[in-house]
PDB file of C-alpha atoms and ligand atoms in Angstrom:
ATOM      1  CA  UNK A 538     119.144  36.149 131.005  1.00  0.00           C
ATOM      2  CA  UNK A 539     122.818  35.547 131.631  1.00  0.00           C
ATOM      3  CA  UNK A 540     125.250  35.266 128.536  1.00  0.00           C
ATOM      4  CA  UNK A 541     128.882  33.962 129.065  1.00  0.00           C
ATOM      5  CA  UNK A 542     131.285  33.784 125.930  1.00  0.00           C
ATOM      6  CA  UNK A 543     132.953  31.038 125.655  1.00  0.00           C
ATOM      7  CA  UNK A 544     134.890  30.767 122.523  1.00  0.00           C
ATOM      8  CA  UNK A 545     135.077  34.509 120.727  1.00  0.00           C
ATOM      9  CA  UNK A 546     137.846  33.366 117.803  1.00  0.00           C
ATOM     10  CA  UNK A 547     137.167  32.712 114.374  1.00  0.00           C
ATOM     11  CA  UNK A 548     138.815  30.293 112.297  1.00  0.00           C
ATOM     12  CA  UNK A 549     141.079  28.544 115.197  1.00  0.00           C
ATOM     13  CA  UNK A 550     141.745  28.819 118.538  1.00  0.00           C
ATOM     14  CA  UNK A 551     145.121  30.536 119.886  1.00  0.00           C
ATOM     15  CA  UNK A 552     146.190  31.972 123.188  1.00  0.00           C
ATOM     16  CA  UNK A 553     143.869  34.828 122.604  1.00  0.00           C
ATOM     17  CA  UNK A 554     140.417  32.533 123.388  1.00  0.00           C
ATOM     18  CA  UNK A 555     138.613  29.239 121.662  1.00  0.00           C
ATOM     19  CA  UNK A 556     136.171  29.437 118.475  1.00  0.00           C
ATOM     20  CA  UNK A 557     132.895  30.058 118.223  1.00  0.00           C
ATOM     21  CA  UNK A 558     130.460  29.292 121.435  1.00  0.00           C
ATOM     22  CA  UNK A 559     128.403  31.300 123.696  1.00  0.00           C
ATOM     23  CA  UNK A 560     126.228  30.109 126.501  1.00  0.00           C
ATOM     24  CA  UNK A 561     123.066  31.724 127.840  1.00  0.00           C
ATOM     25  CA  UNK A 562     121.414  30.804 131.004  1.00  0.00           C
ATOM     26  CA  UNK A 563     117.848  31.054 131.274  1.00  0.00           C
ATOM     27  CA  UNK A 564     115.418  30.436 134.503  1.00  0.00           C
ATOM     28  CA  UNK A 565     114.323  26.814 133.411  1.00  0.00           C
ATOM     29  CA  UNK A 566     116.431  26.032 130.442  1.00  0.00           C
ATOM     30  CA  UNK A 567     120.814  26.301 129.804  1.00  0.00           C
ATOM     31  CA  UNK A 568     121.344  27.472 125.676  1.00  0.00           C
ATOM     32  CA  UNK A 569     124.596  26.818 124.273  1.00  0.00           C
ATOM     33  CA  UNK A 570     124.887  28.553 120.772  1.00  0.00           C
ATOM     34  CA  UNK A 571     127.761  26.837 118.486  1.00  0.00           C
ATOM     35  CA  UNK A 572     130.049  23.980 119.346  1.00  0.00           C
ATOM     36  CA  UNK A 573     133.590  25.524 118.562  1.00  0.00           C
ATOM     37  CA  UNK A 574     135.923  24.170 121.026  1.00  0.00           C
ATOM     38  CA  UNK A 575     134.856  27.241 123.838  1.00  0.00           C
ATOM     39  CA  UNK A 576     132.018  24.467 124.532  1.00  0.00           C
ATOM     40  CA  UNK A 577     134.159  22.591 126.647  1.00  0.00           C
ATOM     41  CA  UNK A 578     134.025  24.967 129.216  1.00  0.00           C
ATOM     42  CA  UNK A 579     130.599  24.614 129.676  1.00  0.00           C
ATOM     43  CA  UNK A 580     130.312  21.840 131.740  1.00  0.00           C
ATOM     44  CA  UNK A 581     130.856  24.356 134.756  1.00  0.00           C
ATOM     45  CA  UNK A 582     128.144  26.794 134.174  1.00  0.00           C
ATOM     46  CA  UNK A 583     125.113  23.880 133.288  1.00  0.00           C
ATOM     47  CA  UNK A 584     122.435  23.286 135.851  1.00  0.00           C
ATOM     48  CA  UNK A 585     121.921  19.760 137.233  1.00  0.00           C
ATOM     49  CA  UNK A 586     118.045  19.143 136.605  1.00  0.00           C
ATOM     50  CA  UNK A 587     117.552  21.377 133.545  1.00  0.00           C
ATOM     51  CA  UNK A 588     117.774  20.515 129.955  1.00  0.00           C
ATOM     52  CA  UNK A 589     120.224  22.080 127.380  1.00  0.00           C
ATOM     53  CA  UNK A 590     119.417  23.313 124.028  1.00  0.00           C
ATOM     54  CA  UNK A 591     122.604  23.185 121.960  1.00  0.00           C
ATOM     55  CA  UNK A 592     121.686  25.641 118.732  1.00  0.00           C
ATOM     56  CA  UNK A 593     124.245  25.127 115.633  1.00  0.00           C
ATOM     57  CA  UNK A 594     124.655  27.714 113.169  1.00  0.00           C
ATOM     58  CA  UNK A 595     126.318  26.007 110.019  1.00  0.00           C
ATOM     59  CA  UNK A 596     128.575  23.303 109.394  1.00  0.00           C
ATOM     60  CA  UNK A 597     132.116  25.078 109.085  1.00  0.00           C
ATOM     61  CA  UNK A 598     134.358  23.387 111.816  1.00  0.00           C
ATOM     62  CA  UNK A 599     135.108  26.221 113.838  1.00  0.00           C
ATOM     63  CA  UNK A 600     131.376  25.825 114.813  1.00  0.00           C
ATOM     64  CA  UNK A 601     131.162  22.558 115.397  1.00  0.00           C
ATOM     65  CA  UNK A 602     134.472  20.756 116.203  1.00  0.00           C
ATOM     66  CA  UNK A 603     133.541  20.811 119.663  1.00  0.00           C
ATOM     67  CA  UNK A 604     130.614  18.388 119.195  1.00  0.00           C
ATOM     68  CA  UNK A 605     134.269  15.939 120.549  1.00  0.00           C
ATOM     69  CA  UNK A 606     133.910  17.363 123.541  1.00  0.00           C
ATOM     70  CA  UNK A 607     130.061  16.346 123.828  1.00  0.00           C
ATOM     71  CA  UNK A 608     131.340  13.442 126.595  1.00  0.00           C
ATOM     72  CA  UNK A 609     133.077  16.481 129.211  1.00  0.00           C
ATOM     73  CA  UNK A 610     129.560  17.732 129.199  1.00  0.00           C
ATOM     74  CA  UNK A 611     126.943  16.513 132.007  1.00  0.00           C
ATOM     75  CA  UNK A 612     123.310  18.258 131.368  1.00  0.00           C
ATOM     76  CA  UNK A 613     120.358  15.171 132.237  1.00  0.00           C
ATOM     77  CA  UNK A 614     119.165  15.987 129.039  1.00  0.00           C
ATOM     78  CA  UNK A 615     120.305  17.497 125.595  1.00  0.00           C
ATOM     79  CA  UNK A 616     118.774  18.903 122.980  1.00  0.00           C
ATOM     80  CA  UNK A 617     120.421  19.588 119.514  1.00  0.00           C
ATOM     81  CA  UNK A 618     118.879  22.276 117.579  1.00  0.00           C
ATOM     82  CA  UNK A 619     119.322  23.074 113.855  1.00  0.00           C
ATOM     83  CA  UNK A 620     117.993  24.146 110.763  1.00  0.00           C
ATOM     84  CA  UNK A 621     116.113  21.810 108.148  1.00  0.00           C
ATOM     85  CA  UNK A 622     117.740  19.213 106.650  1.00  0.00           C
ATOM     86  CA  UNK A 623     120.654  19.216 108.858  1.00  0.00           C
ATOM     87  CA  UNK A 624     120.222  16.486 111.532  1.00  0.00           C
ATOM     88  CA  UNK A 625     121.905  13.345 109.024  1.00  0.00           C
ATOM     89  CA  UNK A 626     124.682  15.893 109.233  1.00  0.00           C
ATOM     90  CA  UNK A 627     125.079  15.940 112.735  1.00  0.00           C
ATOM     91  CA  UNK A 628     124.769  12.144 113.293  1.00  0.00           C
ATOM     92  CA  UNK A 629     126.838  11.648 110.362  1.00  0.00           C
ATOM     93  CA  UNK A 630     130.581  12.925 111.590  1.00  0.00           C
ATOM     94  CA  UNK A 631     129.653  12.237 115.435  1.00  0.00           C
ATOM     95  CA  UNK A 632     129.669   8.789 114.883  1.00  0.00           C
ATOM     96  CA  UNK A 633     131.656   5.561 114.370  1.00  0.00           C
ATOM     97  CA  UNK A 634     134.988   5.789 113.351  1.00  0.00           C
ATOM     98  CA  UNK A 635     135.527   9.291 114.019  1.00  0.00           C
ATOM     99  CA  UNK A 636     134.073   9.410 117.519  1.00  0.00           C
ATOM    100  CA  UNK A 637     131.748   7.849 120.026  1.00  0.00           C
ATOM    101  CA  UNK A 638     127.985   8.195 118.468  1.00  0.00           C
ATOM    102  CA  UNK A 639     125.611  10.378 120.241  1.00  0.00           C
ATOM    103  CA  UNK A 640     123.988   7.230 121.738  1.00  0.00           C
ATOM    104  CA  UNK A 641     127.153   6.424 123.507  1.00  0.00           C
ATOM    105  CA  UNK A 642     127.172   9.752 125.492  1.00  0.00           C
ATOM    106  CA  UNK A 643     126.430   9.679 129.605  1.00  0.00           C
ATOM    107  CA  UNK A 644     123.185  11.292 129.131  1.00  0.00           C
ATOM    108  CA  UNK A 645     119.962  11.819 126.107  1.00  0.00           C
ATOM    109  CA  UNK A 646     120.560  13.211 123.048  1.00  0.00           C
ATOM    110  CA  UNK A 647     117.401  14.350 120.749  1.00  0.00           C
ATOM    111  CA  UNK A 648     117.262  16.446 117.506  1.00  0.00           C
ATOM    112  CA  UNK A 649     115.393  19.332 116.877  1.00  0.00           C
ATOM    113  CA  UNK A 650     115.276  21.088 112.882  1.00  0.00           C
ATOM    114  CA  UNK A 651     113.480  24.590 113.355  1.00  0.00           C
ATOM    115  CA  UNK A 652     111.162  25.780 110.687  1.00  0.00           C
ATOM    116  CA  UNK A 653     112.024  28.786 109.065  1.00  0.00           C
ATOM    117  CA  UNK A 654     110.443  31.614 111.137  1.00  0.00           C
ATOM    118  CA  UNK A 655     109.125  31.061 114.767  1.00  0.00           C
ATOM    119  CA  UNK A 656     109.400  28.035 116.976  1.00  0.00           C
ATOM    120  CA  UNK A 657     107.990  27.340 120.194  1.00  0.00           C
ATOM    121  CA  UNK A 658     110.451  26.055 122.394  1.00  0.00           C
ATOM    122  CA  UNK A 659     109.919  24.884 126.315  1.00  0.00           C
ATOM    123  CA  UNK A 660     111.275  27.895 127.764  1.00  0.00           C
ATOM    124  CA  UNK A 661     110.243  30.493 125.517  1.00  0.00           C
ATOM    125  CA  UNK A 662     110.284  30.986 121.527  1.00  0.00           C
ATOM    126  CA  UNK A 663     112.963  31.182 118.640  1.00  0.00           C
ATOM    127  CA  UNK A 664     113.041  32.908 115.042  1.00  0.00           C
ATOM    128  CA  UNK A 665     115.242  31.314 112.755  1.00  0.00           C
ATOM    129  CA  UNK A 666     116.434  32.801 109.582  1.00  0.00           C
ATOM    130  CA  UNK A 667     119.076  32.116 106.661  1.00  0.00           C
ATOM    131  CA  UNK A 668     121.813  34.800 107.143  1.00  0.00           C
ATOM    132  CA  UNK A 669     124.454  35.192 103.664  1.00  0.00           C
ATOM    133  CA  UNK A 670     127.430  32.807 104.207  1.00  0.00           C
ATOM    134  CA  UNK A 671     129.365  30.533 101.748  1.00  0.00           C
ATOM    135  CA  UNK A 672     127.716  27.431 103.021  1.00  0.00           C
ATOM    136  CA  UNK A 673     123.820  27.516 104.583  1.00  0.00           C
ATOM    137  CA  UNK A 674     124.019  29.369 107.952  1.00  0.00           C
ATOM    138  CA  UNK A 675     120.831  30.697 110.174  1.00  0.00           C
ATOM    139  CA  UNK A 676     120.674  32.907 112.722  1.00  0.00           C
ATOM    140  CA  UNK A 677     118.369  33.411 115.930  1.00  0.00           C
ATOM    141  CA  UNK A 678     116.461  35.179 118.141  1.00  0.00           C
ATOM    142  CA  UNK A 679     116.091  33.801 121.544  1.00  0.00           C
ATOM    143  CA  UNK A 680     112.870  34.865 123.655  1.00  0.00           C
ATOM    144  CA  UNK A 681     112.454  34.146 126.899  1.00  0.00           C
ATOM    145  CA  UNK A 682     111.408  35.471 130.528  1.00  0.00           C
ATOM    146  CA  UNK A 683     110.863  38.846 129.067  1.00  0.00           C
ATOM    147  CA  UNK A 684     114.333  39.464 127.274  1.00  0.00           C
ATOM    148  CA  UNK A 685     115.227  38.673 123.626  1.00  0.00           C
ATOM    149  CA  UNK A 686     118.551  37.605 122.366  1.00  0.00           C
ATOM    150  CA  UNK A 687     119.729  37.758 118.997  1.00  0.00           C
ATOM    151  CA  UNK A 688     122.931  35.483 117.445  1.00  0.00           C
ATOM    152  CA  UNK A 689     123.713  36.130 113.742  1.00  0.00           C
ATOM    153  CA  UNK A 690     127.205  34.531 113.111  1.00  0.00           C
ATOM    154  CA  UNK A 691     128.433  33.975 110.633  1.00  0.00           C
ATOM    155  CA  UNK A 692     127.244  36.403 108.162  1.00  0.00           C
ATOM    156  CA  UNK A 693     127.658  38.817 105.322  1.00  0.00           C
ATOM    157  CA  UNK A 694     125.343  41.786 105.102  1.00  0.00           C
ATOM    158  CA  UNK A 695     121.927  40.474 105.479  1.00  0.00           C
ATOM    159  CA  UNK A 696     118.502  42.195 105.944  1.00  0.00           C
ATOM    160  CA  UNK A 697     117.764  39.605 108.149  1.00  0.00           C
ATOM    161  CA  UNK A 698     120.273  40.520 110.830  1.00  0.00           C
ATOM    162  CA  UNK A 699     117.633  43.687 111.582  1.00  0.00           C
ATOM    163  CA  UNK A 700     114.698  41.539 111.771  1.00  0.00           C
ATOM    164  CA  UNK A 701     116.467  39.113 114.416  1.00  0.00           C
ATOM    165  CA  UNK A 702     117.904  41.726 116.354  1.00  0.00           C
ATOM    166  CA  UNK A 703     114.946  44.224 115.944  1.00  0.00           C
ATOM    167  CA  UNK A 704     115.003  46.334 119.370  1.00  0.00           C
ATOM    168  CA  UNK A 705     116.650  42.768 121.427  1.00  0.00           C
ATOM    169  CA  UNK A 706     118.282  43.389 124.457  1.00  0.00           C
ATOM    170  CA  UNK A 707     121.363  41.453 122.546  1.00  0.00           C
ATOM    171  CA  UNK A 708     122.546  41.827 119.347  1.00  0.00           C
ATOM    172  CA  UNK A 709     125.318  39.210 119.040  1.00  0.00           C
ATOM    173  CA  UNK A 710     126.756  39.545 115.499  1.00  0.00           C
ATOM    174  CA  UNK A 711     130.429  38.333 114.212  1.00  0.00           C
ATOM    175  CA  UNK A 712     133.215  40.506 113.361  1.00  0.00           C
ATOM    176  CA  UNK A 713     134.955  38.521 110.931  1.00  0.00           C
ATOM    177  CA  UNK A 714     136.806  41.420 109.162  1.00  0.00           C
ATOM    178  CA  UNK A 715     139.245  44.248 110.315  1.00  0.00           C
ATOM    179  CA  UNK A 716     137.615  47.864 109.536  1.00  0.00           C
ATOM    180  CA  UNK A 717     137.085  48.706 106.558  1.00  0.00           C
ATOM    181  CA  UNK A 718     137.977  45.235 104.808  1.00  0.00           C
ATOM    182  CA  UNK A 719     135.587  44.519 102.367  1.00  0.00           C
ATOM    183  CA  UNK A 720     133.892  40.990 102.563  1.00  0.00           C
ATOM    184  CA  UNK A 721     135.835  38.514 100.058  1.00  0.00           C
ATOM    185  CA  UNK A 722     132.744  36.591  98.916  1.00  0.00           C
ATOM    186  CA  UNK A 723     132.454  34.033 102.366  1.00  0.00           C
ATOM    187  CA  UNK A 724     130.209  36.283 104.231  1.00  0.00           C
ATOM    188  CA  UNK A 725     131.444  37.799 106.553  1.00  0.00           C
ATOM    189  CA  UNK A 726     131.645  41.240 108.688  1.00  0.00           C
ATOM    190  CA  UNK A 727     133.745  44.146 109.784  1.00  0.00           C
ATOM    191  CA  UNK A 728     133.104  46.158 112.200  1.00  0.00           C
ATOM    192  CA  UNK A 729     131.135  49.151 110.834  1.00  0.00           C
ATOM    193  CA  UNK A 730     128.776  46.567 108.595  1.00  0.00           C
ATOM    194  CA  UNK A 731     128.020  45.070 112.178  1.00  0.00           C
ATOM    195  CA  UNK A 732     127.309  48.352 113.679  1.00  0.00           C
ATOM    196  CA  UNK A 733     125.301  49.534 110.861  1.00  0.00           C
ATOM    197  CA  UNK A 734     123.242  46.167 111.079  1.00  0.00           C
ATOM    198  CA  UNK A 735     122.654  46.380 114.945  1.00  0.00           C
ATOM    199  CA  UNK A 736     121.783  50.627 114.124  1.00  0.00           C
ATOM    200  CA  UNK A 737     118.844  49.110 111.686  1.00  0.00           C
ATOM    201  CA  UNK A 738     117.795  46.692 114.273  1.00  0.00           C
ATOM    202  CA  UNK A 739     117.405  48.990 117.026  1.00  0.00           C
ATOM    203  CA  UNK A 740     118.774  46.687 119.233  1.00  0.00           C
ATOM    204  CA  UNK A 741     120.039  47.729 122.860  1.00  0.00           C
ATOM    205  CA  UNK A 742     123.057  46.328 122.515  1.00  0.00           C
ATOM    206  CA  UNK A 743     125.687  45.156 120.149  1.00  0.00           C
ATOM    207  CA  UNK A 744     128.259  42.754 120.933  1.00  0.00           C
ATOM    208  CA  UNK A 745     131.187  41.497 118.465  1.00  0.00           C
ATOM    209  CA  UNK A 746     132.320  38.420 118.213  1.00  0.00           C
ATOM    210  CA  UNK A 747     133.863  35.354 116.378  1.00  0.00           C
ATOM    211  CA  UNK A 748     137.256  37.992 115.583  1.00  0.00           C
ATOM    212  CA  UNK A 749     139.147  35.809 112.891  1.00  0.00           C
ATOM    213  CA  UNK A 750     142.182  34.668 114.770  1.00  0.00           C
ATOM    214  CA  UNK A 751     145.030  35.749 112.102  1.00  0.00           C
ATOM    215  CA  UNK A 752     143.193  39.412 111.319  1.00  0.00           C
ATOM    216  CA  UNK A 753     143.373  39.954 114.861  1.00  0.00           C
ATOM    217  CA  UNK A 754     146.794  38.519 116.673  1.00  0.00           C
ATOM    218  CA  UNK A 755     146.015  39.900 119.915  1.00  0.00           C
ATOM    219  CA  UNK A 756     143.847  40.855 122.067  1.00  0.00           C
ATOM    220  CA  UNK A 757     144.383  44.595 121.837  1.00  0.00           C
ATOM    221  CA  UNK A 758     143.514  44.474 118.189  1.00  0.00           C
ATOM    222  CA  UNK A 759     139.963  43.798 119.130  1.00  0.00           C
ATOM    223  CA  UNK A 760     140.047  47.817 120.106  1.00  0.00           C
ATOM    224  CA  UNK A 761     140.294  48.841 116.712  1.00  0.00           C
ATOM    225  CA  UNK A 762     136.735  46.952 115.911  1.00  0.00           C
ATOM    226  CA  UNK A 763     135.490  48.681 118.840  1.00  0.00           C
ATOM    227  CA  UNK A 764     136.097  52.161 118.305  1.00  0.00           C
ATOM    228  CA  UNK A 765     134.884  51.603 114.191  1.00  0.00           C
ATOM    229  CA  UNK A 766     131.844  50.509 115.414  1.00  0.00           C
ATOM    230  CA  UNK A 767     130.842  52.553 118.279  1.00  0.00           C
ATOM    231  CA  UNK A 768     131.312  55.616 115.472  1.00  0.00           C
ATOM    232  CA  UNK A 769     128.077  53.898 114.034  1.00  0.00           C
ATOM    233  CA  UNK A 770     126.580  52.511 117.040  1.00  0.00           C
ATOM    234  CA  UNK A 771     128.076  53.739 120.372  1.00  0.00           C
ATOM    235  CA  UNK A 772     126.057  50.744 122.448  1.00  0.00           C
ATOM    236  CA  UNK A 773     128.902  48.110 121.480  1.00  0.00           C
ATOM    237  CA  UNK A 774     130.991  46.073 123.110  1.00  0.00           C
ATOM    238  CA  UNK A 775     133.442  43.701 122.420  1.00  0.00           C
ATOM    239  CA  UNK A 776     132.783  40.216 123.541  1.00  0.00           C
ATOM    240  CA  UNK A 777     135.043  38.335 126.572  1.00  0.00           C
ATOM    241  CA  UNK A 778     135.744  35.498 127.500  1.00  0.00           C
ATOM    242  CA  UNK A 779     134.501  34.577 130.919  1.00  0.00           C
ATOM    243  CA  UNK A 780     133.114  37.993 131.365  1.00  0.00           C
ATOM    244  CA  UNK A 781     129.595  37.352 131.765  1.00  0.00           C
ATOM    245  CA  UNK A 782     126.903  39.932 130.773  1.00  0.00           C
ATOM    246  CA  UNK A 783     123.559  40.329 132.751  1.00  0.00           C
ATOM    247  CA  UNK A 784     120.833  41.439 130.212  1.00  0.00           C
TER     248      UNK A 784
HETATM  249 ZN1   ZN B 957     133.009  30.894 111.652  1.00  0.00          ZN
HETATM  250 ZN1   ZN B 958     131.329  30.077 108.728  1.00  0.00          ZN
END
């Protein structure tokens, strides 16, 4: 399992990086988790021959406004995945007049709602699982070829952020919030409530993402939310942009 981030900014994208996505490569299957604009540069890293399963999290834009850039993207086959309910969502505001309807795109597009809980998937098996945000937001465990994967964004404290990351290789969680700031009633995280999440989880690894783009002008802010969080849980890192990690 190979994860690259591709979009690590919350809110809105700045010279810093792109919002919200991260893609994973697995042996027979390419996973992109959220559409923020960081999507479009995933048309480099997807396999010819092997289908992609495009997870969403929630609706707020910096999630999904690069669903636009659906047309850059050239996988044979791809597979939109989201929680209950949610697929008139999708087809509603990627669609005629806003933009060109998923039917319109170069290659297949099917739906896919999870069920609360597990899912079997092609390539392996998912847990889905409402995390606390303003609007309906689930996060998920990814299992496949022996590793486990776990993306909880966005989020306020939630006991289910231990359950999906219980002892995963990855614990991908947001980091919202500077230290210390308490969460202002959207759901979201600093750096410590991460950490202290990912120590309950048991998880190998911890890495923050989705760093709201005005909290954090540059870069070398993202140290700060490093150093709180290692103090809780020293296996953190702080995710980058093009940097890929092996798991
Ligand atoms: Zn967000
Ligand atoms: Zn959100």
């Amino acid at each position: 399992m190979e994860v690259h981030f591709l979009g690590t900014n919350g809110w809105y994208s700045d010279h810093k990086g792109n919002t919200l996505s991260t893609y994973v490569r697995l042996p027979d299957a390419d996973i992109i988790l959220d559409a923020g604009n960081g999507i479009y540069k995933a048309d480099r890293l997807l396999r010819p021959g092997l289908p992609c399963y495009l997870f969403i999290s929630h609706f707020h834009l910096d999630h999904i406004h690069g669903l636009h850039y659906l047309v850059k993207l050239r996988p044979p086959v791809l597979h939109i995945v989201s929680s209950k309910g949610t697929t008139p969502v999708l087809q509603q505001f990627i669609n005629r007049p806003y933009t060109i309807p998923y039917d319109r795109l170069p290659y297949p597009v099917h739906f896919h709602e999870l069920a609360d809980g597990w899912n079997d998937m092609p390539w392996g098996r998912v847990q889905a699982l409402p995390l606390v945000h303003e609007i309906t937001c689930y996060g998920y465990r990814l299992e496949a070829a022996g590793k486990s994967l776990a993306y909880c964004t966005d989020t306020g404290m939630s006991d289910n952020v231990p359950v999906l990351g219980r002892e995963a290789d990855l614990l991908i969680t947001e980091c919202a919030l500077l230290p210390g700031v308490p969460d202002g009633g959207w759901g979201h995280l600093n750096p410590q409530d991460a950490a202290t999440l990912a120590r309950r989880a048991h998880c190998k690894q911890l890495a923050l993402t989705h760093f709201a783009a005005h909290d954090y002008p540059e870069l070398a802010d993202r140290q700060q939310a490093l150093t709180a969080a290692s103090a809780i849980f020293p296996h953190t890192i702080v995710a980058r942009e093009d940097t890929p990690l092996v798991l």
